PDB file of C-alpha atoms in Angstrom:
ATOM      1  CA  UNK A   1      -4.876   9.823 -10.326  1.00 78.00           C
ATOM      2  CA  UNK A   2      -5.359   6.239  -9.136  1.00 90.00           C
ATOM      3  CA  UNK A   3      -2.727   6.661  -6.415  1.00 94.00           C
ATOM      4  CA  UNK A   4      -4.564   9.638  -4.946  1.00 96.00           C
ATOM      5  CA  UNK A   5      -7.827   7.669  -5.024  1.00 96.00           C
ATOM      6  CA  UNK A   6      -6.200   4.833  -3.046  1.00 96.00           C
ATOM      7  CA  UNK A   7      -4.878   7.268  -0.450  1.00 98.00           C
ATOM      8  CA  UNK A   8      -8.253   9.037  -0.218  1.00 97.00           C
ATOM      9  CA  UNK A   9     -10.039   5.731   0.306  1.00 97.00           C
ATOM     10  CA  UNK A  10      -7.691   4.823   3.152  1.00 97.00           C
ATOM     11  CA  UNK A  11      -8.169   8.281   4.672  1.00 97.00           C
ATOM     12  CA  UNK A  12     -11.957   7.807   4.553  1.00 98.00           C
ATOM     13  CA  UNK A  13     -11.697   5.108   7.231  1.00 97.00           C
ATOM     14  CA  UNK A  14     -10.455   7.697   9.723  1.00 97.00           C
ATOM     15  CA  UNK A  15      -7.848   5.350  11.185  1.00 97.00           C
ATOM     16  CA  UNK A  16      -4.089   5.095  11.385  1.00 97.00           C
ATOM     17  CA  UNK A  17      -2.618   2.627   8.885  1.00 97.00           C
ATOM     18  CA  UNK A  18       0.124   0.056   9.447  1.00 96.00           C
ATOM     19  CA  UNK A  19       1.365  -0.960   6.025  1.00 94.00           C
ATOM     20  CA  UNK A  20       2.224  -4.632   5.900  1.00 89.00           C
ATOM     21  CA  UNK A  21       3.118  -4.469   2.227  1.00 85.00           C
ATOM     22  CA  UNK A  22       5.914  -2.239   1.001  1.00 85.00           C
ATOM     23  CA  UNK A  23       4.202  -1.135  -2.191  1.00 87.00           C
ATOM     24  CA  UNK A  24       1.403   0.588  -0.264  1.00 91.00           C
ATOM     25  CA  UNK A  25       3.893   2.176   2.099  1.00 91.00           C
ATOM     26  CA  UNK A  26       5.982   3.406  -0.836  1.00 92.00           C
ATOM     27  CA  UNK A  27       2.867   5.017  -2.322  1.00 94.00           C
ATOM     28  CA  UNK A  28       2.188   6.976   0.888  1.00 95.00           C
ATOM     29  CA  UNK A  29       5.775   7.643   1.938  1.00 94.00           C
ATOM     30  CA  UNK A  30       7.708   8.119  -1.313  1.00 93.00           C
ATOM     31  CA  UNK A  31       5.477   8.448  -4.352  1.00 94.00           C
ATOM     32  CA  UNK A  32       2.964  10.786  -2.691  1.00 96.00           C
ATOM     33  CA  UNK A  33       5.749  13.353  -2.280  1.00 95.00           C
ATOM     34  CA  UNK A  34       6.924  12.874  -5.862  1.00 95.00           C
ATOM     35  CA  UNK A  35       3.444  13.277  -7.348  1.00 96.00           C
ATOM     36  CA  UNK A  36       2.044  15.796  -4.885  1.00 96.00           C
ATOM     37  CA  UNK A  37      -0.598  13.413  -3.492  1.00 97.00           C
ATOM     38  CA  UNK A  38      -2.309  14.244  -0.184  1.00 97.00           C
ATOM     39  CA  UNK A  39      -1.943  11.640   2.547  1.00 98.00           C
ATOM     40  CA  UNK A  40      -4.869  12.289   4.893  1.00 97.00           C
ATOM     41  CA  UNK A  41      -3.991   9.758   7.574  1.00 98.00           C
ATOM     42  CA  UNK A  42      -1.129   8.735   9.816  1.00 97.00           C
ATOM     43  CA  UNK A  43       0.753   5.680   8.678  1.00 97.00           C
ATOM     44  CA  UNK A  44       3.599   3.452   9.756  1.00 96.00           C
ATOM     45  CA  UNK A  45       5.628   0.693   8.156  1.00 94.00           C
ATOM     46  CA  UNK A  46       5.128  -2.826   9.520  1.00 95.00           C
ATOM     47  CA  UNK A  47       8.797  -3.129  10.515  1.00 95.00           C
ATOM     48  CA  UNK A  48       8.555  -0.018  12.685  1.00 96.00           C
ATOM     49  CA  UNK A  49       5.294  -1.240  14.209  1.00 97.00           C
ATOM     50  CA  UNK A  50       6.809  -4.644  15.016  1.00 98.00           C
ATOM     51  CA  UNK A  51       9.942  -3.025  16.411  1.00 98.00           C
ATOM     52  CA  UNK A  52       7.858  -0.793  18.690  1.00 98.00           C
ATOM     53  CA  UNK A  53       5.655  -3.695  19.808  1.00 98.00           C
ATOM     54  CA  UNK A  54       8.646  -5.895  20.592  1.00 99.00           C
ATOM     55  CA  UNK A  55      10.328  -3.096  22.537  1.00 98.00           C
ATOM     56  CA  UNK A  56       7.169  -2.738  24.641  1.00 98.00           C
ATOM     57  CA  UNK A  57       7.030  -6.513  25.259  1.00 98.00           C
ATOM     58  CA  UNK A  58      10.737  -7.264  25.771  1.00 97.00           C
ATOM     59  CA  UNK A  59      10.043  -9.313  28.890  1.00 98.00           C
ATOM     60  CA  UNK A  60       7.821 -11.685  26.892  1.00 98.00           C
ATOM     61  CA  UNK A  61      10.423 -12.444  24.225  1.00 98.00           C
ATOM     62  CA  UNK A  62      12.269 -15.738  24.142  1.00 97.00           C
ATOM     63  CA  UNK A  63      15.284 -15.293  21.888  1.00 98.00           C
ATOM     64  CA  UNK A  64      14.984 -17.679  18.963  1.00 98.00           C
ATOM     65  CA  UNK A  65      18.713 -18.275  18.471  1.00 98.00           C
ATOM     66  CA  UNK A  66      18.597 -19.150  14.766  1.00 98.00           C
ATOM     67  CA  UNK A  67      19.955 -17.790  11.496  1.00 98.00           C
ATOM     68  CA  UNK A  68      17.488 -16.471   8.932  1.00 98.00           C
ATOM     69  CA  UNK A  69      17.797 -15.307   5.356  1.00 97.00           C
ATOM     70  CA  UNK A  70      15.488 -12.457   4.459  1.00 94.00           C
ATOM     71  CA  UNK A  71      13.429 -12.355   1.261  1.00 92.00           C
ATOM     72  CA  UNK A  72      13.050  -8.675   0.456  1.00 85.00           C
ATOM     73  CA  UNK A  73      10.127  -7.804  -1.756  1.00 79.00           C
ATOM     74  CA  UNK A  74      10.503  -5.594  -4.807  1.00 76.00           C
ATOM     75  CA  UNK A  75       9.596  -2.258  -3.207  1.00 73.00           C
ATOM     76  CA  UNK A  76      12.269  -2.468  -0.505  1.00 75.00           C
ATOM     77  CA  UNK A  77      14.609  -0.815  -2.976  1.00 74.00           C
ATOM     78  CA  UNK A  78      12.559   2.386  -2.598  1.00 75.00           C
ATOM     79  CA  UNK A  79      13.003   2.442   1.186  1.00 75.00           C
ATOM     80  CA  UNK A  80      16.452   1.049   2.091  1.00 73.00           C
ATOM     81  CA  UNK A  81      16.435   3.096   5.306  1.00 79.00           C
ATOM     82  CA  UNK A  82      13.747   0.754   6.669  1.00 80.00           C
ATOM     83  CA  UNK A  83      16.260  -2.099   6.788  1.00 85.00           C
ATOM     84  CA  UNK A  84      17.403  -0.616  10.120  1.00 89.00           C
ATOM     85  CA  UNK A  85      13.954  -1.347  11.616  1.00 92.00           C
ATOM     86  CA  UNK A  86      14.056  -4.894  10.246  1.00 93.00           C
ATOM     87  CA  UNK A  87      17.544  -5.421  11.642  1.00 95.00           C
ATOM     88  CA  UNK A  88      16.326  -4.291  15.057  1.00 97.00           C
ATOM     89  CA  UNK A  89      13.320  -6.638  14.863  1.00 98.00           C
ATOM     90  CA  UNK A  90      15.731  -9.489  14.119  1.00 98.00           C
ATOM     91  CA  UNK A  91      17.945  -8.450  17.028  1.00 98.00           C
ATOM     92  CA  UNK A  92      14.983  -8.210  19.418  1.00 99.00           C
ATOM     93  CA  UNK A  93      13.702 -11.697  18.539  1.00 99.00           C
ATOM     94  CA  UNK A  94      17.192 -13.161  18.648  1.00 98.00           C
ATOM     95  CA  UNK A  95      17.853 -14.199  15.080  1.00 98.00           C
ATOM     96  CA  UNK A  96      20.981 -13.591  13.065  1.00 98.00           C
ATOM     97  CA  UNK A  97      20.808 -12.344   9.483  1.00 95.00           C
ATOM     98  CA  UNK A  98      23.989 -13.742   7.938  1.00 94.00           C
ATOM     99  CA  UNK A  99      25.504 -11.913   5.019  1.00 93.00           C
ATOM    100  CA  UNK A 100      24.618 -13.410   1.688  1.00 93.00           C
ATOM    101  CA  UNK A 101      25.060 -12.643  -1.981  1.00 94.00           C
ATOM    102  CA  UNK A 102      21.397 -11.880  -2.667  1.00 91.00           C
ATOM    103  CA  UNK A 103      20.320  -9.494   0.069  1.00 88.00           C
ATOM    104  CA  UNK A 104      19.481  -5.853   0.682  1.00 82.00           C
ATOM    105  CA  UNK A 105      19.852  -3.893  -2.579  1.00 79.00           C
ATOM    106  CA  UNK A 106      21.117  -7.042  -4.340  1.00 83.00           C
ATOM    107  CA  UNK A 107      18.139  -9.160  -3.266  1.00 85.00           C
ATOM    108  CA  UNK A 108      16.502 -11.409  -5.830  1.00 85.00           C
ATOM    109  CA  UNK A 109      12.823 -11.084  -6.592  1.00 86.00           C
ATOM    110  CA  UNK A 110      10.593 -13.973  -5.495  1.00 87.00           C
ATOM    111  CA  UNK A 111       9.810 -14.264  -9.243  1.00 87.00           C
ATOM    112  CA  UNK A 112       6.053 -13.661  -8.975  1.00 86.00           C
ATOM    113  CA  UNK A 113       6.003 -11.090 -11.816  1.00 88.00           C
ATOM    114  CA  UNK A 114       7.424 -13.602 -14.309  1.00 89.00           C
ATOM    115  CA  UNK A 115       6.283 -16.972 -13.026  1.00 90.00           C
ATOM    116  CA  UNK A 116       3.558 -17.343 -15.694  1.00 92.00           C
ATOM    117  CA  UNK A 117       5.422 -15.718 -18.571  1.00 95.00           C
ATOM    118  CA  UNK A 118       8.873 -17.247 -18.073  1.00 95.00           C
ATOM    119  CA  UNK A 119       8.574 -20.164 -15.690  1.00 93.00           C
ATOM    120  CA  UNK A 120      12.069 -21.473 -16.423  1.00 95.00           C
ATOM    121  CA  UNK A 121      13.690 -18.165 -15.434  1.00 96.00           C
ATOM    122  CA  UNK A 122      11.435 -17.874 -12.375  1.00 94.00           C
ATOM    123  CA  UNK A 123      12.475 -21.324 -11.157  1.00 95.00           C
ATOM    124  CA  UNK A 124      16.146 -20.488 -11.788  1.00 95.00           C
ATOM    125  CA  UNK A 125      15.836 -17.284  -9.729  1.00 93.00           C
ATOM    126  CA  UNK A 126      14.163 -19.166  -6.883  1.00 95.00           C
ATOM    127  CA  UNK A 127      16.855 -21.860  -7.028  1.00 96.00           C
ATOM    128  CA  UNK A 128      19.683 -19.303  -6.828  1.00 95.00           C
ATOM    129  CA  UNK A 129      17.898 -17.521  -3.987  1.00 95.00           C
ATOM    130  CA  UNK A 130      17.353 -20.657  -1.899  1.00 96.00           C
ATOM    131  CA  UNK A 131      20.815 -22.061  -2.589  1.00 97.00           C
ATOM    132  CA  UNK A 132      22.271 -18.733  -1.424  1.00 97.00           C
ATOM    133  CA  UNK A 133      20.131 -18.778   1.733  1.00 97.00           C
ATOM    134  CA  UNK A 134      21.221 -22.332   2.518  1.00 97.00           C
ATOM    135  CA  UNK A 135      24.887 -21.550   1.769  1.00 97.00           C
ATOM    136  CA  UNK A 136      24.886 -18.717   4.330  1.00 96.00           C
ATOM    137  CA  UNK A 137      23.710 -21.168   6.997  1.00 97.00           C
ATOM    138  CA  UNK A 138      20.123 -19.963   7.306  1.00 98.00           C
ATOM    139  CA  UNK A 139      17.669 -22.114   9.260  1.00 98.00           C
ATOM    140  CA  UNK A 140      14.715 -20.418   7.527  1.00 98.00           C
ATOM    141  CA  UNK A 141      13.828 -17.760   4.994  1.00 97.00           C
ATOM    142  CA  UNK A 142      11.742 -14.861   6.300  1.00 97.00           C
ATOM    143  CA  UNK A 143       9.253 -13.081   4.046  1.00 93.00           C
ATOM    144  CA  UNK A 144       7.518  -9.735   4.458  1.00 91.00           C
ATOM    145  CA  UNK A 145       5.247  -9.757   1.424  1.00 88.00           C
ATOM    146  CA  UNK A 146       2.104 -11.888   1.116  1.00 89.00           C
ATOM    147  CA  UNK A 147       2.826 -12.493  -2.574  1.00 89.00           C
ATOM    148  CA  UNK A 148       6.438 -13.563  -1.931  1.00 90.00           C
ATOM    149  CA  UNK A 149       5.209 -15.736   0.913  1.00 92.00           C
ATOM    150  CA  UNK A 150       2.775 -17.552  -1.382  1.00 93.00           C
ATOM    151  CA  UNK A 151       5.145 -17.884  -4.343  1.00 93.00           C
ATOM    152  CA  UNK A 152       7.965 -19.284  -2.212  1.00 94.00           C
ATOM    153  CA  UNK A 153       5.938 -22.179  -0.756  1.00 92.00           C
ATOM    154  CA  UNK A 154       7.067 -24.635  -3.423  1.00 92.00           C
ATOM    155  CA  UNK A 155      10.796 -23.851  -3.310  1.00 92.00           C
ATOM    156  CA  UNK A 156      10.684 -23.729   0.492  1.00 94.00           C
ATOM    157  CA  UNK A 157       9.372 -27.280   0.523  1.00 94.00           C
ATOM    158  CA  UNK A 158      11.628 -28.404  -2.320  1.00 95.00           C
ATOM    159  CA  UNK A 159      14.813 -27.102  -0.653  1.00 96.00           C
ATOM    160  CA  UNK A 160      13.772 -28.043   2.885  1.00 96.00           C
ATOM    161  CA  UNK A 161      14.188 -24.479   4.136  1.00 97.00           C
ATOM    162  CA  UNK A 162      11.226 -23.310   6.228  1.00 97.00           C
ATOM    163  CA  UNK A 163       9.538 -20.081   5.133  1.00 97.00           C
ATOM    164  CA  UNK A 164       8.307 -17.765   7.884  1.00 98.00           C
ATOM    165  CA  UNK A 165       6.292 -14.561   7.477  1.00 97.00           C
ATOM    166  CA  UNK A 166       7.816 -11.685   9.483  1.00 96.00           C
ATOM    167  CA  UNK A 167       4.826 -11.413  11.838  1.00 97.00           C
ATOM    168  CA  UNK A 168       5.002 -15.152  12.531  1.00 98.00           C
ATOM    169  CA  UNK A 169       8.700 -14.812  13.372  1.00 98.00           C
ATOM    170  CA  UNK A 170       7.706 -12.295  16.054  1.00 98.00           C
ATOM    171  CA  UNK A 171       4.962 -14.630  17.284  1.00 98.00           C
ATOM    172  CA  UNK A 172       7.524 -17.435  17.602  1.00 98.00           C
ATOM    173  CA  UNK A 173       9.697 -15.195  19.793  1.00 99.00           C
ATOM    174  CA  UNK A 174       6.651 -14.267  21.888  1.00 98.00           C
ATOM    175  CA  UNK A 175       5.809 -17.947  22.432  1.00 98.00           C
ATOM    176  CA  UNK A 176       2.585 -17.784  20.406  1.00 98.00           C
ATOM    177  CA  UNK A 177       3.751 -20.191  17.685  1.00 97.00           C
ATOM    178  CA  UNK A 178       6.364 -22.944  17.465  1.00 97.00           C
ATOM    179  CA  UNK A 179       9.331 -22.869  15.115  1.00 97.00           C
ATOM    180  CA  UNK A 180       8.318 -24.659  11.871  1.00 94.00           C
ATOM    181  CA  UNK A 181       8.670 -28.398  12.240  1.00 83.00           C
ATOM    182  CA  UNK A 182       9.336 -28.214  15.985  1.00 71.00           C
TER     183      UNK A 182
END
């Protein structure tokens, strides 16, 4: 019932929607089909939008030439096919996504859901995640979720591994922002 109300509210704006958070996209793209919800608007995932934008602005891209670990948010497990769009975004901006233990379907949560109820476990998860990112040779960790981005500020600083939101990574490649610390 609530899910349909969310979708109806978005439809009431009469605009196309680019989902920058996977949970909203999963509601429209996966759960709506499961529950028979109506989706009264056109929508697109942020990765696909960024991929399309970068394709249209290829001449403006300066390849970054760095390695990045990716922090998948919880809902990515519902849409593993969208990793192909993310991989193309990384290719277009010129970053390498080295293989690591905690990635794709084996990705670790940022720990936001447990940070206040089991802080010790949350810190351990973050530690394992950042140590894995550093071990694979990453120059930064890229986030796609505003909550993950916020929660990972402390470990990013603690481990000395810059944290970059996916849209900012694209802006770096387009010359709109510098690489963190540059």
